[in-house]
Coordinates of N, CA and C in Angstrom, one line a residue:
X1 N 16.4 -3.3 -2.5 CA 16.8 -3.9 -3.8 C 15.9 -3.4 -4.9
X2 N 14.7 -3.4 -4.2 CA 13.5 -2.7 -5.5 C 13.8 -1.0 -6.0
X3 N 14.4 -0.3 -4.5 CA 14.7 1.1 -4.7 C 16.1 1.0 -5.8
X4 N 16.9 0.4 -5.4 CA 18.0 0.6 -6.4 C 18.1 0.2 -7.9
X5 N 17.0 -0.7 -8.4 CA 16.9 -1.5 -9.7 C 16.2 -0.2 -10.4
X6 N 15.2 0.7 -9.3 CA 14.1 1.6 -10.0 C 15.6 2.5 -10.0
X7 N 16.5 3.3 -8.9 CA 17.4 3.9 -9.5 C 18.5 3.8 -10.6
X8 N 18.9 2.2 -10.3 CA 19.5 2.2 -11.5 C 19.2 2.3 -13.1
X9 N 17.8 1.9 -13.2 CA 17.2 2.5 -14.4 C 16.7 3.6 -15.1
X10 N 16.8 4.4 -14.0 CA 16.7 5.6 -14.1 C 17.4 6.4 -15.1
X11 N 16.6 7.3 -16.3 CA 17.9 8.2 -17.1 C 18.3 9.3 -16.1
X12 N 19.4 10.1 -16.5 CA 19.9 10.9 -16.2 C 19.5 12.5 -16.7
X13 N 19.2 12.8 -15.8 CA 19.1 14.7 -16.6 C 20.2 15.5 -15.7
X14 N 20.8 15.8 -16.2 CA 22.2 16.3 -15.9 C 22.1 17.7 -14.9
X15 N 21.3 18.2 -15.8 CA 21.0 19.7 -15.2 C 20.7 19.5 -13.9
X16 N 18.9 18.9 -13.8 CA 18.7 18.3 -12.3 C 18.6 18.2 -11.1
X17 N 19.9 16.9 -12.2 CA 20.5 15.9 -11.0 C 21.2 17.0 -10.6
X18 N 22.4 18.0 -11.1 CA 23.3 18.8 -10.1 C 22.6 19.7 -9.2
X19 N 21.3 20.6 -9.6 CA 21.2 21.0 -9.0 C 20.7 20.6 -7.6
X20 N 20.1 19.0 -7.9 CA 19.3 18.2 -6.6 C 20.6 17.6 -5.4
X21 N 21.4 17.3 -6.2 CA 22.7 17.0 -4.8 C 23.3 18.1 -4.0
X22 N 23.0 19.2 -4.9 CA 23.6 20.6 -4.2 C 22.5 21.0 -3.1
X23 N 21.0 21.2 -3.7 CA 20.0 21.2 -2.5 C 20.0 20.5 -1.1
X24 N 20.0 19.0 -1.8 CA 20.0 18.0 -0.6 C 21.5 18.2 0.3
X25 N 22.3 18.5 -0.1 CA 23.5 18.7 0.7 C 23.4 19.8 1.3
X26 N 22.9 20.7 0.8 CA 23.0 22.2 1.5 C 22.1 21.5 2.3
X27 N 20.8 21.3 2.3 CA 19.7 21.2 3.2 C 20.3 20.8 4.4
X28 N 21.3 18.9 4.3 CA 21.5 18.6 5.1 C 22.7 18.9 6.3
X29 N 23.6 20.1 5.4 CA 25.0 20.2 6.0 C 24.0 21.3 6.8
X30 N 22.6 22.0 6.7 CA 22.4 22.6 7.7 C 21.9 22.5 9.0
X31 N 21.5 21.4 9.0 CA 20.8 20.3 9.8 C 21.8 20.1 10.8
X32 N 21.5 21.1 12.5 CA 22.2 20.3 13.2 C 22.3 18.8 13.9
X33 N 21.0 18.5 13.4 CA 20.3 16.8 14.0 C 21.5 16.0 13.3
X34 N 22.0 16.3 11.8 CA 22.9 15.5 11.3 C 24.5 15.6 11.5
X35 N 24.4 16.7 12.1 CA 26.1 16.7 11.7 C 26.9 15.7 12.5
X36 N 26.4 14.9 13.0 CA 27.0 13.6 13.2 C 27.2 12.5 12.4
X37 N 26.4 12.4 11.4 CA 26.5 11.4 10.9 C 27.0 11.6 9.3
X38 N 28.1 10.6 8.7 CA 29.0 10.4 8.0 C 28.5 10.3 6.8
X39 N 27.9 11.5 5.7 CA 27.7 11.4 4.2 C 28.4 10.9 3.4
X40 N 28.5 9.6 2.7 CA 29.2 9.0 1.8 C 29.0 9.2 0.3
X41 N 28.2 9.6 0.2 CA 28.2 9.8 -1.4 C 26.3 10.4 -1.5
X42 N 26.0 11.5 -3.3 CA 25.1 11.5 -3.2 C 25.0 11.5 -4.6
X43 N 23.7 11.0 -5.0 CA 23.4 10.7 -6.7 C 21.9 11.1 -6.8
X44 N 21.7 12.0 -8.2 CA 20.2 12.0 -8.4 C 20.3 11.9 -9.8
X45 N 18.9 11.8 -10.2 CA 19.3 11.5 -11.8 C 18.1 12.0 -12.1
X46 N 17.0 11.4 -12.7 CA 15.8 12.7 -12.6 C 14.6 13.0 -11.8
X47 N 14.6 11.8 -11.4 CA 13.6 12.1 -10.5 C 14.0 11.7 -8.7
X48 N 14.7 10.9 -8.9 CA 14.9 10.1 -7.7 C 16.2 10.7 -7.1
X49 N 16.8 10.5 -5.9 CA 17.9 10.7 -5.8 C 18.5 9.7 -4.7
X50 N 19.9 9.3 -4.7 CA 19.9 8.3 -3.8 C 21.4 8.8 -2.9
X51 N 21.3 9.0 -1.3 CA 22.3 9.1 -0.4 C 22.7 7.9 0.4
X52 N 24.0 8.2 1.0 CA 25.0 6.9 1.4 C 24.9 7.3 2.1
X53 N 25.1 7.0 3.9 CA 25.9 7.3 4.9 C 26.0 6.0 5.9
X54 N 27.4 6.1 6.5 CA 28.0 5.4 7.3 C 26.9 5.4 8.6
X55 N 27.1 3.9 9.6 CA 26.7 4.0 10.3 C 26.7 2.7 11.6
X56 N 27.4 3.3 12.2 CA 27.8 2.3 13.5 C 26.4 1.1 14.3
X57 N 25.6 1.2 14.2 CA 24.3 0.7 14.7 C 23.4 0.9 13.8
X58 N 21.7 0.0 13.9 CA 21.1 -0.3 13.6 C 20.0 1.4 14.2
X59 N 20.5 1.3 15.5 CA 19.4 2.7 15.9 C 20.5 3.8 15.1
X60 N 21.3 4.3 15.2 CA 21.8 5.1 14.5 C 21.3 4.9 13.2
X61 N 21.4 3.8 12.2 CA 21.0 3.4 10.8 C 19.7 4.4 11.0
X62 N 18.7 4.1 11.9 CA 17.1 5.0 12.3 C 17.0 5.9 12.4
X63 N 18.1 6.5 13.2 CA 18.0 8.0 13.4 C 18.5 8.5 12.0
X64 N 19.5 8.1 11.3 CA 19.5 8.9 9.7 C 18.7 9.1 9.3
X65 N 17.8 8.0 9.1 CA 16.5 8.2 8.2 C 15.7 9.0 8.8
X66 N 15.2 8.5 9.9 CA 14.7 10.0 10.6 C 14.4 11.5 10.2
X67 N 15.6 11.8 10.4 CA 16.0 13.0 10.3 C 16.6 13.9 9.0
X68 N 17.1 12.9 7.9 CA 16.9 13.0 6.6 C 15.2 13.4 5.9
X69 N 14.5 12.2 6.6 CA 13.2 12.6 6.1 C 13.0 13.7 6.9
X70 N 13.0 14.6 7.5 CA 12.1 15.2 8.3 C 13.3 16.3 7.7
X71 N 14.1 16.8 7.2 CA 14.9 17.6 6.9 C 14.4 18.0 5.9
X72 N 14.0 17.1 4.6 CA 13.8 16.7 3.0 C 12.5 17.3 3.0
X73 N 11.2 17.3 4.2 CA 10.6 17.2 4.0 C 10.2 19.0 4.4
X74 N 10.8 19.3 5.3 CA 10.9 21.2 5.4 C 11.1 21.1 4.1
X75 N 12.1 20.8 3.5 CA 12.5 21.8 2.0 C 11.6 21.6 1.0
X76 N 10.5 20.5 1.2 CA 8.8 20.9 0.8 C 8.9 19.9 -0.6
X77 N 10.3 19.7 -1.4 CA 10.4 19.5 -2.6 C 10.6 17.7 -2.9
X78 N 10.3 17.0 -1.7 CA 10.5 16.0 -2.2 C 9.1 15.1 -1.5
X79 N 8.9 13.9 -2.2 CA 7.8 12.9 -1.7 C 7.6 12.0 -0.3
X80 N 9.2 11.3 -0.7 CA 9.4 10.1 0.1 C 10.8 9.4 0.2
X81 N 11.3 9.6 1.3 CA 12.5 9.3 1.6 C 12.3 7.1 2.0
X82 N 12.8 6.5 1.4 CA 13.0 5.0 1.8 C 14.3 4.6 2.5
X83 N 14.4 4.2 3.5 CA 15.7 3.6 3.8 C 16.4 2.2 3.6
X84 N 17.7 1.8 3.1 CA 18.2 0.5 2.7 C 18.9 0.3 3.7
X85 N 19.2 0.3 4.8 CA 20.3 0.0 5.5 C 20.9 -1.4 5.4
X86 N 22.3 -1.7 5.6 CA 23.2 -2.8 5.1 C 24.0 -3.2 5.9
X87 N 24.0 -4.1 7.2 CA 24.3 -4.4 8.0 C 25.7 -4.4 8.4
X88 N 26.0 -5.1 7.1 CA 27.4 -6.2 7.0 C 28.6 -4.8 6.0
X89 N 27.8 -3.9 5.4 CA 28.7 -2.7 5.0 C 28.4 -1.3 5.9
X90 N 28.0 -1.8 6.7 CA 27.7 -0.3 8.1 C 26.9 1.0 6.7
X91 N 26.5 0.8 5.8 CA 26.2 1.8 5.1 C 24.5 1.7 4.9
X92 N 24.1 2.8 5.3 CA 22.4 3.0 5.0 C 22.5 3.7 3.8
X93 N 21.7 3.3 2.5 CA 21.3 4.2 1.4 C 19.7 4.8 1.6
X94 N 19.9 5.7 1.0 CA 18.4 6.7 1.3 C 18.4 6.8 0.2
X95 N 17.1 6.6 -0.8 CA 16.5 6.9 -1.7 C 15.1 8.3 -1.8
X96 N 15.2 9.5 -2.4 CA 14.7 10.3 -1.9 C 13.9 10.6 -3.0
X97 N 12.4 10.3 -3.5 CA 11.7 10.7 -4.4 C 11.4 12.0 -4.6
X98 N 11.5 12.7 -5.9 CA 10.7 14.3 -5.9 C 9.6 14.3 -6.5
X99 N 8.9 15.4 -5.6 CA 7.6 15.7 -5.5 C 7.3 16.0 -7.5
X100 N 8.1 16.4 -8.2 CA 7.7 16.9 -9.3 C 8.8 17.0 -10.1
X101 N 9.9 16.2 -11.1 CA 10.9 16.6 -11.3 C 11.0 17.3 -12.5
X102 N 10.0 17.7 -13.3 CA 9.9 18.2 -14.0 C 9.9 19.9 -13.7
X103 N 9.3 20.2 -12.4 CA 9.0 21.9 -11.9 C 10.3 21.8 -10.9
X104 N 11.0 21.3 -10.3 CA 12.0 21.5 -9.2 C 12.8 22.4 -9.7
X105 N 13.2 23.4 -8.8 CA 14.2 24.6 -9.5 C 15.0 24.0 -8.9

């Protein structure tokens, strides 16, 4: 709840944000640890960025996070991944802080 209130207030830098959904996607569609699990949506705005995914269990809900962080964390460019998972909508959000959003190419 605290990650989403900080995302939702977040302004938007357009430029960024597209280039940071494109990274985190690329990163992740490389990742064969992930290609099981079901990307629902992805948002960044300037500094933060926030991912959806589906998820049948609570250890599954873990393993996303997991391996998102440890994915995010090769590509060197970000801080700290937090996980929301949401029981009753099978959907984990991932909130993905950058290391610097001002220098991120």
């Amino acid at each position: 709840e605290v990650m989403q209130k900080k995302f939702d207030a977040e302004a938007v830098d357009v430029s960024w944000a597209k280039k940071q959904e494109e990274k985190l996607i690329n990163t992740l569609a490389n990742e064969p640890d992930l290609a099981g699990f079901a990307l629902r949506d992805t948002q960044c705005k300037s500094s933060l960025c926030q991912m959806s995914f589906s998820f049948t269990d609570m250890d599954q809900a873990n393993k996303i996070a997991e391996q998102v962080s440890k994915s995010v964390a090769v590509a060197g460019k970000y801080t700290s991944v937090v996980a929301s998972p949401n029981k009753e909508t099978k959907l984990t959000t991932l909130y993905i802080s950058s290391a610097d959003a001002e220098t991120v190419n």
